[in-house]
C-alpha cells in the first residue's frame, strides 16, 4: 500500500546452496509494496525464503500468497474431492488422523524429490507452506537448487539434453499414490501428463534451470523407453551427486516459500506417532517459462 511505513526487514542467507530467512515482518499485517518487492527480490535471489514466528489463519495465508499472483486450486485429495470445499485453494498436508479419517494429504509418507504440479501445462510458480504443528524431531523438508544443477552439468550432458522435452506424470502424487481416476499402468506415449523442456529460462531472473519434475514415470519425449530411462538416470545421478541442498527443520509458525521453477523438494518418512500439520497454497504462473 503506498504510503505505508516500510518494515525493518532483514534478509539472512542460510549459507547453504539456497534459502534465506526474512526477519522483521509480520505477514498477518498488510504488506506495503516496497516491502513486498524486497521479499520478492530476496525470493528470486535465494529461491526459498523462510519467515519464522508467524501467526496466520487461512485468510491471512491466502491474502499474503495472493501478493505473488492468482492462486491455483489445490490438487484434490482422496476420492477426487477438495480437502475443504470452502477453501479450495488450501492444501492440508497432515499426518493427523481424526476419527479414523486423515486430516490432510500425504500422511507419514516419504516424498521423492519433486517440483509441485508439473503435470499441469502451467505449473505453479510458487508454493507457500505454513507449519502449524510440527514434530520435535524428524519431518524436515529438503530443498534443491536447480540453477546450480544446470550450471554444473558436464558439457557432454548439457549438449545432449539441449532442446529435449520431458513428460511429467499426472497419475501419481509425490508419495507414489495413484490419483483418483487414473489407471495403474500406462505406456510412456499414453501416460497423462504435461510436456516441458528439460531446461527452462526463469522469467524473473533470466537464469537457466533444469526442469525435471520427479523421476518416477518421467519420459524424454520421443526416445525409446530404455534410452529415456538411461538419460534420466544420468541426469538424476548428476543432481544427487552435486548435493545443492538446504534442509528446513520446521518450527511451528514457519512460513516457507519456494520458487517451483528452479527448486526441488523432498522429505523422509515421518516418525510414527508424530503430529505434523501444515497448510499450503500454490501461486499460478502467468505463462509457461521459456525453453532455454
Ligand atoms: C508439499 C510438499 C513437503 C513436506 O507440500 O508440496 O511436498 O515436507 N511438502 O511436507
Ligand atoms: Mn511438494
Short mmCIF file of C-alpha atoms and ligand atoms in Angstrom, two decimals:
data_model
loop_
_atom_site.label_atom_id
_atom_site.label_comp_id
_atom_site.label_asym_id
_atom_site.label_seq_id
_atom_site.Cartn_x
_atom_site.Cartn_y
_atom_site.Cartn_z
CA UNK A 1 0.00 0.00 0.00
CA UNK A 2 1.50 3.34 -0.99
CA UNK A 3 2.47 5.50 1.95
CA UNK A 4 2.69 2.56 4.35
CA UNK A 5 5.75 2.66 6.59
CA UNK A 6 8.37 0.15 5.49
CA UNK A 7 9.11 -2.67 7.91
CA UNK A 8 12.63 -3.16 9.18
CA UNK A 9 13.24 -6.24 7.06
CA UNK A 10 16.49 -8.14 7.05
CA UNK A 11 17.44 -10.97 4.70
CA UNK A 12 19.72 -13.56 6.29
CA UNK A 13 21.02 -16.19 3.83
CA UNK A 14 21.25 -19.74 5.17
CA UNK A 15 24.82 -20.03 3.92
CA UNK A 16 23.77 -23.25 2.14
CA UNK A 17 23.11 -23.93 -1.56
CA UNK A 18 19.88 -21.91 -1.37
CA UNK A 19 17.49 -20.34 1.12
CA UNK A 20 17.30 -17.27 3.34
CA UNK A 21 15.41 -16.14 6.41
CA UNK A 22 13.48 -12.90 6.17
CA UNK A 23 13.18 -11.34 9.61
CA UNK A 24 11.40 -8.28 10.94
CA UNK A 25 7.99 -8.56 9.32
CA UNK A 26 4.56 -9.75 10.46
CA UNK A 27 2.84 -11.33 7.46
CA UNK A 28 -0.60 -11.15 9.07
CA UNK A 29 -0.49 -7.35 8.51
CA UNK A 30 -0.97 -5.63 5.16
CA UNK A 31 2.41 -5.52 3.46
CA UNK A 32 3.38 -2.34 1.61
CA UNK A 33 4.56 -2.55 -1.99
CA UNK A 34 8.13 -1.60 -1.14
CA UNK A 35 8.32 -4.40 1.45
CA UNK A 36 6.73 -6.87 -0.90
CA UNK A 37 9.28 -6.06 -3.59
CA UNK A 38 12.11 -6.66 -1.13
CA UNK A 39 10.58 -10.03 -0.30
CA UNK A 40 10.17 -10.90 -3.97
CA UNK A 41 13.76 -9.85 -4.76
CA UNK A 42 15.08 -11.99 -1.89
CA UNK A 43 12.97 -14.90 -3.08
CA UNK A 44 14.39 -14.56 -6.61
CA UNK A 45 17.91 -14.41 -5.24
CA UNK A 46 17.64 -17.22 -2.68
CA UNK A 47 14.90 -19.43 -4.26
CA UNK A 48 13.45 -20.38 -0.87
CA UNK A 49 12.62 -17.86 1.84
CA UNK A 50 11.51 -18.59 5.39
CA UNK A 51 9.62 -16.36 7.84
CA UNK A 52 9.68 -17.67 11.42
CA UNK A 53 7.24 -17.00 14.23
CA UNK A 54 4.21 -16.15 12.07
CA UNK A 55 0.56 -16.46 13.12
CA UNK A 56 -1.54 -16.91 10.00
CA UNK A 57 -5.11 -18.06 9.65
CA UNK A 58 -6.28 -19.25 6.23
CA UNK A 59 -7.44 -15.75 5.23
CA UNK A 60 -4.05 -14.25 6.09
CA UNK A 61 -2.16 -17.09 4.37
CA UNK A 62 -4.28 -16.72 1.22
CA UNK A 63 -4.05 -12.90 1.26
CA UNK A 64 -0.25 -12.90 1.54
CA UNK A 65 0.03 -15.70 -1.06
CA UNK A 66 -2.03 -13.60 -3.49
CA UNK A 67 0.64 -10.90 -3.45
CA UNK A 68 2.64 -13.28 -5.66
CA UNK A 69 -0.25 -13.81 -8.11
CA UNK A 70 -3.57 -15.61 -8.51
CA UNK A 71 -3.80 -18.84 -6.53
CA UNK A 72 -4.12 -22.23 -8.17
CA UNK A 73 -6.73 -24.55 -6.74
CA UNK A 74 -5.34 -27.35 -4.58
CA UNK A 75 -4.93 -30.75 -6.19
CA UNK A 76 -7.81 -32.91 -4.98
CA UNK A 77 -7.45 -35.22 -2.00
CA UNK A 78 -8.63 -38.77 -1.60
CA UNK A 79 -11.61 -39.73 -3.72
CA UNK A 80 -11.04 -36.73 -6.01
CA UNK A 81 -12.65 -34.32 -3.52
CA UNK A 82 -11.22 -30.99 -2.38
CA UNK A 83 -9.74 -31.06 1.16
CA UNK A 84 -12.06 -28.32 2.29
CA UNK A 85 -14.76 -27.20 -0.18
CA UNK A 86 -14.87 -23.75 1.47
CA UNK A 87 -11.14 -23.22 0.89
CA UNK A 88 -10.39 -24.94 -2.42
CA UNK A 89 -7.07 -23.08 -2.71
CA UNK A 90 -5.64 -24.56 0.52
CA UNK A 91 -3.90 -27.92 0.67
CA UNK A 92 -3.80 -29.55 4.08
CA UNK A 93 -0.54 -31.51 4.46
CA UNK A 94 -1.00 -33.61 7.56
CA UNK A 95 -0.31 -36.95 9.18
CA UNK A 96 -3.01 -36.44 11.80
CA UNK A 97 -5.92 -38.86 11.84
CA UNK A 98 -9.23 -37.75 13.35
CA UNK A 99 -11.93 -40.37 13.94
CA UNK A 100 -10.12 -42.72 11.57
CA UNK A 101 -10.02 -40.11 8.79
CA UNK A 102 -6.82 -38.38 7.61
CA UNK A 103 -6.95 -34.63 8.34
CA UNK A 104 -4.95 -33.94 5.19
CA UNK A 105 -2.75 -35.29 2.43
CA UNK A 106 0.50 -37.28 2.35
CA UNK A 107 0.28 -38.91 5.79
CA UNK A 108 3.66 -40.16 7.02
CA UNK A 109 4.89 -40.99 3.53
CA UNK A 110 8.32 -40.29 2.20
CA UNK A 111 8.13 -37.82 -0.68
CA UNK A 112 10.60 -38.22 -3.54
CA UNK A 113 12.41 -35.20 -4.95
CA UNK A 114 9.82 -33.25 -6.94
CA UNK A 115 8.52 -29.97 -8.27
CA UNK A 116 4.87 -29.29 -7.45
CA UNK A 117 2.15 -29.99 -10.03
CA UNK A 118 4.42 -30.03 -13.07
CA UNK A 119 1.91 -32.44 -14.62
CA UNK A 120 -0.01 -29.24 -15.45
CA UNK A 121 0.81 -27.29 -18.61
CA UNK A 122 1.50 -24.22 -16.49
CA UNK A 123 2.77 -25.40 -13.08
CA UNK A 124 2.56 -23.07 -10.08
CA UNK A 125 5.40 -20.58 -9.82
CA UNK A 126 5.43 -20.68 -6.03
CA UNK A 127 4.26 -22.83 -3.15
CA UNK A 128 3.81 -21.46 0.36
CA UNK A 129 3.87 -23.99 3.20
CA UNK A 130 2.92 -22.90 6.70
CA UNK A 131 3.82 -25.13 9.63
CA UNK A 132 1.03 -25.17 12.22
CA UNK A 133 2.05 -28.22 14.26
CA UNK A 134 5.44 -29.86 13.79
CA UNK A 135 7.18 -32.82 15.45
CA UNK A 136 10.08 -32.33 17.87
CA UNK A 137 12.29 -34.48 15.70
CA UNK A 138 12.01 -35.59 12.08
CA UNK A 139 9.78 -34.14 9.41
CA UNK A 140 12.34 -31.82 7.81
CA UNK A 141 11.88 -30.71 4.19
CA UNK A 142 14.90 -30.62 1.91
CA UNK A 143 15.21 -28.16 -0.96
CA UNK A 144 17.44 -28.33 -4.04
CA UNK A 145 18.85 -25.57 -6.28
CA UNK A 146 18.15 -26.43 -9.93
CA UNK A 147 20.04 -23.40 -11.29
CA UNK A 148 23.20 -24.78 -9.76
CA UNK A 149 22.38 -28.25 -11.10
CA UNK A 150 22.12 -26.78 -14.60
CA UNK A 151 25.29 -24.72 -14.25
CA UNK A 152 27.24 -27.77 -13.02
CA UNK A 153 26.20 -30.06 -15.90
CA UNK A 154 29.14 -31.69 -17.64
CA UNK A 155 29.39 -30.23 -21.17
CA UNK A 156 28.52 -33.51 -22.87
CA UNK A 157 25.35 -33.95 -20.81
CA UNK A 158 24.35 -30.31 -21.30
CA UNK A 159 24.68 -30.71 -25.06
CA UNK A 160 22.75 -33.96 -25.05
CA UNK A 161 19.71 -32.54 -23.27
CA UNK A 162 19.59 -29.31 -25.29
CA UNK A 163 16.22 -28.99 -26.99
CA UNK A 164 14.79 -32.14 -25.34
CA UNK A 165 11.42 -32.21 -23.59
CA UNK A 166 10.17 -34.43 -20.79
CA UNK A 167 6.69 -35.67 -19.99
CA UNK A 168 5.72 -35.20 -16.32
CA UNK A 169 3.39 -37.90 -14.99
CA UNK A 170 -0.04 -36.77 -13.77
CA UNK A 171 -1.18 -40.13 -12.43
CA UNK A 172 0.72 -40.32 -9.12
CA UNK A 173 1.43 -37.89 -6.30
CA UNK A 174 4.88 -37.33 -4.79
CA UNK A 175 4.23 -40.15 -2.30
CA UNK A 176 3.63 -42.57 -5.20
CA UNK A 177 -0.13 -42.82 -4.61
CA UNK A 178 -2.33 -43.31 -7.68
CA UNK A 179 -4.50 -40.22 -8.16
CA UNK A 180 -8.24 -40.56 -8.47
CA UNK A 181 -9.46 -41.56 -11.93
CA UNK A 182 -6.20 -42.95 -13.39
CA UNK A 183 -5.10 -46.44 -14.39
CA UNK A 184 -2.25 -48.31 -12.65
CA UNK A 185 -0.18 -48.65 -15.81
CA UNK A 186 0.37 -46.63 -18.96
CA UNK A 187 2.84 -46.67 -21.81
CA UNK A 188 5.08 -43.60 -21.93
CA UNK A 189 3.23 -42.39 -25.04
CA UNK A 190 -0.21 -42.73 -23.46
CA UNK A 191 0.51 -41.59 -19.90
CA UNK A 192 -1.45 -38.46 -18.91
CA UNK A 193 0.77 -35.52 -18.02
CA UNK A 194 2.35 -32.34 -19.35
CA UNK A 195 5.40 -31.89 -21.54
CA UNK A 196 8.06 -29.34 -20.56
CA UNK A 197 11.55 -28.51 -21.86
CA UNK A 198 14.33 -30.08 -19.74
CA UNK A 199 15.92 -26.65 -19.42
CA UNK A 200 13.88 -23.52 -18.71
CA UNK A 201 14.69 -19.85 -18.51
CA UNK A 202 13.29 -18.33 -15.32
CA UNK A 203 11.21 -15.30 -16.34
CA UNK A 204 12.14 -13.30 -13.23
CA UNK A 205 15.90 -13.87 -13.17
CA UNK A 206 16.80 -14.87 -16.74
CA UNK A 207 18.76 -17.81 -15.31
CA UNK A 208 18.59 -21.34 -16.75
CA UNK A 209 17.34 -24.16 -14.53
CA UNK A 210 16.86 -27.88 -15.02
CA UNK A 211 13.16 -28.81 -15.10
CA UNK A 212 12.89 -32.47 -14.15
CA UNK A 213 9.68 -32.72 -12.08
CA UNK A 214 10.20 -36.11 -10.49
CA UNK A 215 11.93 -39.30 -11.57
CA UNK A 216 9.12 -41.90 -11.39
CA UNK A 217 7.28 -42.33 -14.70
CA UNK A 218 9.14 -39.49 -16.41
CA UNK A 219 9.79 -39.85 -20.13
CA UNK A 220 12.04 -37.95 -22.50
CA UNK A 221 9.60 -37.43 -25.31
CA UNK A 222 10.37 -39.38 -28.45
CA UNK A 223 13.11 -41.60 -27.01
CA UNK A 224 12.72 -45.39 -26.74
CA UNK A 225 11.93 -46.31 -23.10
CA UNK A 226 15.38 -47.72 -22.32
CA UNK A 227 17.24 -44.71 -23.76
CA UNK A 228 14.94 -42.31 -21.94
CA UNK A 229 15.47 -44.17 -18.64
CA UNK A 230 19.24 -44.19 -19.11
CA UNK A 231 19.39 -40.45 -19.83
CA UNK A 232 17.03 -39.59 -16.95
CA UNK A 233 19.09 -41.78 -14.59
CA UNK A 234 22.19 -39.88 -15.69
CA UNK A 235 20.54 -36.51 -15.05
CA UNK A 236 19.26 -37.59 -11.62
CA UNK A 237 22.64 -39.09 -10.71
CA UNK A 238 24.18 -35.69 -11.52
CA UNK A 239 21.57 -33.99 -9.31
CA UNK A 240 22.16 -36.36 -6.40
CA UNK A 241 25.94 -36.19 -6.79
CA UNK A 242 26.04 -32.37 -6.72
CA UNK A 243 24.03 -32.14 -3.49
CA UNK A 244 22.92 -28.49 -3.85
CA UNK A 245 20.61 -28.99 -0.86
CA UNK A 246 19.39 -26.97 2.08
CA UNK A 247 17.32 -28.59 4.84
CA UNK A 248 14.41 -26.82 6.50
CA UNK A 249 13.99 -28.00 10.12
CA UNK A 250 10.48 -26.91 10.96
CA UNK A 251 9.33 -24.82 13.89
CA UNK A 252 5.64 -24.10 14.40
CA UNK A 253 4.93 -20.70 12.85
CA UNK A 254 7.39 -21.10 9.94
CA UNK A 255 6.16 -19.97 6.54
CA UNK A 256 8.38 -21.26 3.74
CA UNK A 257 8.01 -20.09 0.14
CA UNK A 258 9.78 -21.91 -2.66
CA UNK A 259 10.23 -20.98 -6.29
CA UNK A 260 8.80 -24.03 -8.03
CA UNK A 261 10.53 -23.19 -11.33
CA UNK A 262 14.07 -23.62 -10.03
CA UNK A 263 13.86 -25.89 -6.97
CA UNK A 264 13.05 -29.47 -6.00
CA UNK A 265 11.94 -30.61 -2.55
CA UNK A 266 11.54 -33.90 -0.68
CA UNK A 267 11.10 -35.32 2.79
CA UNK A 268 11.82 -38.57 4.64
CA UNK A 269 9.12 -40.78 6.08
CA UNK A 270 7.67 -39.04 9.14
CA UNK A 271 8.21 -40.69 12.55
CA UNK A 272 5.33 -42.99 13.51
CA UNK A 273 3.10 -41.38 16.11
CA UNK A 274 4.37 -37.87 15.35
CA UNK A 275 1.98 -34.97 14.70
CA UNK A 276 2.69 -32.66 11.75
CA UNK A 277 0.06 -30.34 10.30
CA UNK A 278 0.58 -27.68 7.61
CA UNK A 279 -1.42 -25.54 5.21
CA UNK A 280 -0.18 -24.87 1.69
CA UNK A 281 -1.11 -22.52 -1.13
CA UNK A 282 0.22 -22.50 -4.66
CA UNK A 283 0.52 -19.47 -6.93
CA UNK A 284 -0.43 -19.68 -10.58
CA UNK A 285 2.18 -18.69 -13.11
CA UNK A 286 1.08 -16.28 -15.83
CA UNK A 287 2.81 -18.12 -18.66
CA UNK A 288 4.97 -21.15 -19.31
CA UNK A 289 8.62 -20.33 -18.67
CA UNK A 290 10.51 -20.24 -22.00
CA UNK A 291 12.67 -23.12 -23.15
CA UNK A 292 16.40 -22.39 -22.92
C1 LIG B 1 4.28 -30.03 -0.49
C2 LIG B 1 5.34 -30.91 -0.03
C3 LIG B 1 6.78 -31.39 1.81
C4 LIG B 1 6.68 -31.68 3.26
O1 LIG B 1 3.51 -29.54 0.35
O2 LIG B 1 4.21 -29.77 -1.70
O3 LIG B 1 5.99 -31.51 -0.85
O4 LIG B 1 7.75 -31.67 3.89
N1 LIG B 1 5.56 -30.96 1.28
O5 LIG B 1 5.60 -31.96 3.75
MN1 LIG B 2 5.54 -30.78 -2.94
#
